[in-house]
Amino acid sequence: GAGVSQTPSNKVTEKGKYVELRCDPISGHTALYWYRQSLGQGPEFLIYFQGTGAADDSGLPNDRFFAVRPEGSVSTLKIQRTERGDSAVYLCASSFGSGETQYFGPGTRLLVL
Amino acid sequence: GQNIDQPTEMTATEGAIVQINCTYQTSGFNGLFWYQQHAGEAPTFLSYNVLDGLEEKGRFSSFLSRSKGYSYLLLKELQMKDSASYLCAVTHGGATNKLIFGTGTLLAVQP
């Protein structure tokens, strides 16, 4: 079956611009996670959705970052006024439920110039 | 606080056995995962341990000691395609079960 998909695969933007990153989880998975991975590091947790609600957004670095999952399936991570330090790979993962194995998408490589 | 330690790099020979260690100190624990990540690709699930002991799955095995905060991933009959980063991750627990990752161990398999 289809795995987690993310679009775009690569995004280059200029400092100060707004970007949206999309995640399409595995069908039937109610839990959805966003992580950010910098070069040579492990992924770092950003936000967790159970259904439509953001149950834990404690990993979002500041208020420029926001994520939604309006219908409990597709999620969009939104970054306002991008900074060069936002450059990283943004990974999305989904699981059947909280505590189940998380399956990752291929990620979006964001480069802020 | 949360702290997960694993070696940065390891080198092994094709056909050999390698053990990648992971130690952790976390405020909550609901289990430990190992993921494999090839360069430029997504992490892929390898194993999950929640109880003490050894879980074997083909060429890969994973061990957990909760009392010692210690796990290892054992790879047997190494193949060139096993060259990748191996990520140790602890599930934090609570309602979120977010993963707390180590920095990963970059394994190079040489002929």
Short mmCIF file of C-alpha atoms in Angstrom, two decimals:
data_model
loop_
_atom_site.label_atom_id
_atom_site.label_comp_id
_atom_site.label_asym_id
_atom_site.label_seq_id
_atom_site.Cartn_x
_atom_site.Cartn_y
_atom_site.Cartn_z
CA GLY A 1 0.00 0.00 0.00
CA ALA A 2 0.97 3.63 -0.25
CA GLY A 3 3.29 5.02 2.35
CA VAL A 4 3.54 8.52 3.77
CA SER A 5 4.00 11.09 1.02
CA GLN A 6 5.32 14.62 1.30
CA THR A 7 5.36 17.50 -1.13
CA PRO A 8 7.35 19.24 -2.36
CA SER A 9 10.43 17.05 -2.14
CA ASN A 10 12.63 20.15 -2.32
CA LYS A 11 11.86 23.78 -1.63
CA VAL A 12 14.20 26.73 -2.11
CA THR A 13 12.99 30.07 -0.82
CA GLU A 14 14.33 33.44 0.16
CA LYS A 15 14.67 34.76 3.67
CA GLY A 16 11.44 36.34 4.83
CA LYS A 17 9.15 34.33 2.55
CA TYR A 18 6.26 32.06 3.57
CA VAL A 19 6.31 28.33 2.83
CA GLU A 20 3.85 25.44 3.16
CA LEU A 21 4.90 21.82 3.42
CA ARG A 22 2.35 19.07 2.87
CA CYS A 23 2.09 15.59 4.37
CA ASP A 24 -0.25 12.82 3.26
CA PRO A 25 -0.24 10.06 5.89
CA ILE A 26 -0.91 6.37 5.47
CA SER A 27 -4.65 5.80 5.07
CA GLY A 28 -6.30 5.00 8.39
CA HIS A 29 -3.51 6.38 10.53
CA THR A 30 -4.96 8.74 13.11
CA ALA A 31 -1.67 9.94 14.60
CA LEU A 32 0.55 12.30 12.62
CA TYR A 33 3.92 13.76 13.64
CA TRP A 34 6.20 16.43 12.19
CA TYR A 35 9.95 16.31 12.83
CA ARG A 36 12.86 18.43 11.64
CA GLN A 37 16.26 16.97 10.83
CA SER A 38 19.43 19.00 10.42
CA LEU A 39 22.52 17.60 8.74
CA GLY A 40 24.27 15.01 10.88
CA GLN A 41 21.55 15.03 13.54
CA GLY A 42 18.62 12.86 14.43
CA PRO A 43 15.08 14.10 13.78
CA GLU A 44 13.66 16.53 16.36
CA PHE A 45 9.98 16.50 17.28
CA LEU A 46 7.89 19.50 16.26
CA ILE A 47 4.19 18.71 16.62
CA TYR A 48 1.76 15.81 17.04
CA PHE A 49 -1.81 15.49 15.80
CA GLN A 50 -4.36 12.97 16.99
CA GLY A 51 -7.17 13.28 14.49
CA THR A 52 -7.74 16.93 13.67
CA GLY A 53 -6.34 18.44 16.84
CA ALA A 54 -2.77 19.38 17.66
CA ALA A 55 -2.37 17.37 20.84
CA ASP A 56 1.23 18.43 21.45
CA ASP A 57 2.95 21.40 19.77
CA SER A 58 5.73 21.70 22.33
CA GLY A 59 8.45 21.17 19.73
CA LEU A 60 7.57 24.12 17.51
CA PRO A 61 10.57 26.49 17.82
CA ASN A 62 8.58 29.74 17.77
CA ASP A 63 5.34 31.32 16.60
CA ARG A 64 6.52 31.49 12.99
CA PHE A 65 5.74 27.79 12.78
CA PHE A 66 2.17 26.51 12.57
CA ALA A 67 0.56 23.28 11.42
CA VAL A 68 -2.97 22.19 10.62
CA ARG A 69 -4.80 18.96 9.89
CA PRO A 70 -8.36 20.13 9.21
CA GLU A 71 -9.93 16.83 8.17
CA GLY A 72 -7.80 14.44 10.18
CA SER A 73 -5.80 13.24 7.21
CA VAL A 74 -3.53 15.58 5.22
CA SER A 75 -1.45 18.00 7.28
CA THR A 76 0.27 21.23 6.29
CA LEU A 77 3.23 22.73 8.13
CA LYS A 78 3.40 26.47 7.61
CA ILE A 79 6.47 28.62 8.19
CA GLN A 80 6.18 32.41 8.12
CA ARG A 81 9.04 34.88 7.59
CA THR A 82 11.53 32.10 6.93
CA GLU A 83 15.06 32.42 8.27
CA ARG A 84 18.26 30.75 7.08
CA GLY A 85 18.28 28.68 10.27
CA ASP A 86 15.02 27.05 9.17
CA SER A 87 16.93 25.17 6.47
CA ALA A 88 16.57 21.46 7.21
CA VAL A 89 14.72 18.34 6.15
CA TYR A 90 11.14 18.34 7.43
CA LEU A 91 9.91 14.81 8.04
CA CYS A 92 6.34 13.68 8.54
CA ALA A 93 5.43 10.39 10.18
CA SER A 94 2.14 8.65 10.82
CA SER A 95 1.03 5.76 13.00
CA PHE A 96 -2.14 3.77 13.50
CA GLY A 97 -2.45 5.28 16.93
CA SER A 98 -0.35 7.02 19.55
CA GLY A 99 2.35 4.63 20.71
CA GLU A 100 2.29 2.54 17.56
CA THR A 101 5.21 2.36 15.15
CA GLN A 102 5.74 5.60 13.26
CA TYR A 103 6.32 5.38 9.51
CA PHE A 104 8.16 8.26 7.91
CA GLY A 105 7.73 10.04 4.63
CA PRO A 106 10.67 10.96 2.36
CA GLY A 107 10.81 14.49 3.74
CA THR A 108 10.89 17.98 2.29
CA ARG A 109 14.33 19.53 1.98
CA LEU A 110 13.93 23.23 2.72
CA LEU A 111 16.69 25.66 1.83
CA VAL A 112 16.32 29.28 2.85
CA LEU A 113 18.70 31.59 1.01
CA GLY B 1 16.03 16.04 30.73
CA GLN B 2 16.43 13.82 27.71
CA ASN B 3 19.74 12.37 26.59
CA ILE B 4 20.39 9.63 24.08
CA ASP B 5 23.95 8.63 23.26
CA GLN B 6 25.24 6.49 20.43
CA PRO B 7 28.61 6.39 18.64
CA THR B 8 28.92 8.83 15.76
CA GLU B 9 30.59 6.49 13.29
CA MET B 10 31.48 2.82 12.96
CA THR B 11 33.23 0.79 10.30
CA ALA B 12 32.81 -2.93 9.68
CA THR B 13 33.66 -5.52 7.05
CA GLU B 14 31.25 -7.21 4.68
CA GLY B 15 30.07 -10.54 6.13
CA ALA B 16 30.98 -9.61 9.69
CA ILE B 17 28.84 -8.78 12.75
CA VAL B 18 28.53 -5.29 14.21
CA GLN B 19 26.90 -4.07 17.43
CA ILE B 20 25.68 -0.48 17.72
CA ASN B 21 25.09 0.66 21.29
CA CYS B 22 22.64 3.22 22.59
CA THR B 23 22.29 4.58 26.12
CA TYR B 24 19.45 6.80 27.21
CA GLN B 25 18.25 8.96 30.06
CA THR B 26 14.71 10.23 29.63
CA SER B 27 11.98 11.53 31.90
CA GLY B 28 9.47 9.12 30.41
CA PHE B 29 9.86 5.79 28.62
CA ASN B 30 7.39 3.80 26.57
CA GLY B 31 9.76 1.78 24.43
CA LEU B 32 12.80 2.03 22.19
CA PHE B 33 12.94 2.01 18.40
CA TRP B 34 15.76 1.50 15.93
CA TYR B 35 15.48 3.06 12.48
CA GLN B 36 17.76 2.78 9.45
CA GLN B 37 18.32 5.86 7.32
CA HIS B 38 20.19 5.88 4.02
CA ALA B 39 21.61 9.19 2.90
CA GLY B 40 18.90 11.48 1.58
CA GLU B 41 16.10 9.08 2.44
CA ALA B 42 13.45 8.67 5.13
CA PRO B 43 14.12 6.66 8.30
CA THR B 44 12.75 3.14 7.96
CA PHE B 45 11.59 1.06 10.93
CA LEU B 46 13.84 -1.80 12.04
CA SER B 47 12.81 -2.86 15.53
CA TYR B 48 10.90 -2.02 18.70
CA ASN B 49 11.67 -3.10 22.27
CA VAL B 50 9.52 -2.35 25.29
CA LEU B 51 10.44 -5.31 27.53
CA ASP B 52 13.92 -6.36 28.58
CA GLY B 53 15.58 -8.89 26.34
CA LEU B 54 16.48 -9.67 22.78
CA GLU B 55 14.21 -9.31 19.75
CA GLU B 56 15.44 -11.10 16.64
CA LYS B 57 14.30 -10.33 13.13
CA GLY B 58 16.35 -11.94 10.39
CA ARG B 59 19.86 -10.50 10.23
CA PHE B 60 18.94 -7.77 12.71
CA SER B 61 18.47 -8.16 16.48
CA SER B 62 17.82 -5.56 19.13
CA PHE B 63 18.37 -5.78 22.89
CA LEU B 64 16.98 -3.68 25.72
CA SER B 65 17.82 -3.32 29.40
CA ARG B 66 15.44 -0.82 30.98
CA SER B 67 17.20 -0.87 34.35
CA LYS B 68 20.49 0.12 32.69
CA GLY B 69 19.00 2.50 30.13
CA TYR B 70 20.81 0.56 27.43
CA SER B 71 20.04 -0.95 24.05
CA TYR B 72 22.01 -2.35 21.18
CA LEU B 73 21.32 -3.20 17.56
CA LEU B 74 23.14 -6.26 16.23
CA LEU B 75 23.63 -6.66 12.50
CA LYS B 76 24.84 -10.04 11.23
CA GLU B 77 26.25 -11.10 7.86
CA LEU B 78 26.83 -7.50 6.91
CA GLN B 79 26.14 -6.46 3.34
CA MET B 80 27.30 -3.36 1.50
CA LYS B 81 23.70 -2.11 1.42
CA ASP B 82 23.74 -1.96 5.23
CA SER B 83 25.91 1.16 4.98
CA ALA B 84 23.58 3.76 6.47
CA SER B 85 22.85 5.78 9.59
CA TYR B 86 21.20 3.87 12.44
CA LEU B 87 18.97 5.93 14.69
CA CYS B 88 18.09 4.99 18.25
CA ALA B 89 14.85 6.61 19.45
CA VAL B 90 12.96 6.49 22.73
CA THR B 91 9.23 7.02 22.90
CA HIS B 92 8.70 9.72 25.46
CA GLY B 93 5.45 8.41 26.80
CA GLY B 94 2.38 10.29 27.91
CA ALA B 95 -0.34 10.88 25.36
CA THR B 96 2.05 11.96 22.63
CA ASN B 97 4.52 9.11 22.36
CA LYS B 98 6.78 11.39 20.40
CA LEU B 99 10.15 9.95 19.46
CA ILE B 100 13.32 11.35 21.01
CA PHE B 101 16.19 10.51 18.67
CA GLY B 102 19.90 10.15 19.16
CA THR B 103 22.21 11.72 16.59
CA GLY B 104 22.54 8.43 14.75
CA THR B 105 25.47 6.10 14.09
CA LEU B 106 26.88 6.22 10.57
CA LEU B 107 27.93 2.68 9.64
CA ALA B 108 30.31 2.13 6.77
CA VAL B 109 30.54 -1.45 5.49
CA GLN B 110 33.77 -2.12 3.63
CA PRO B 111 34.52 -4.99 1.23
#
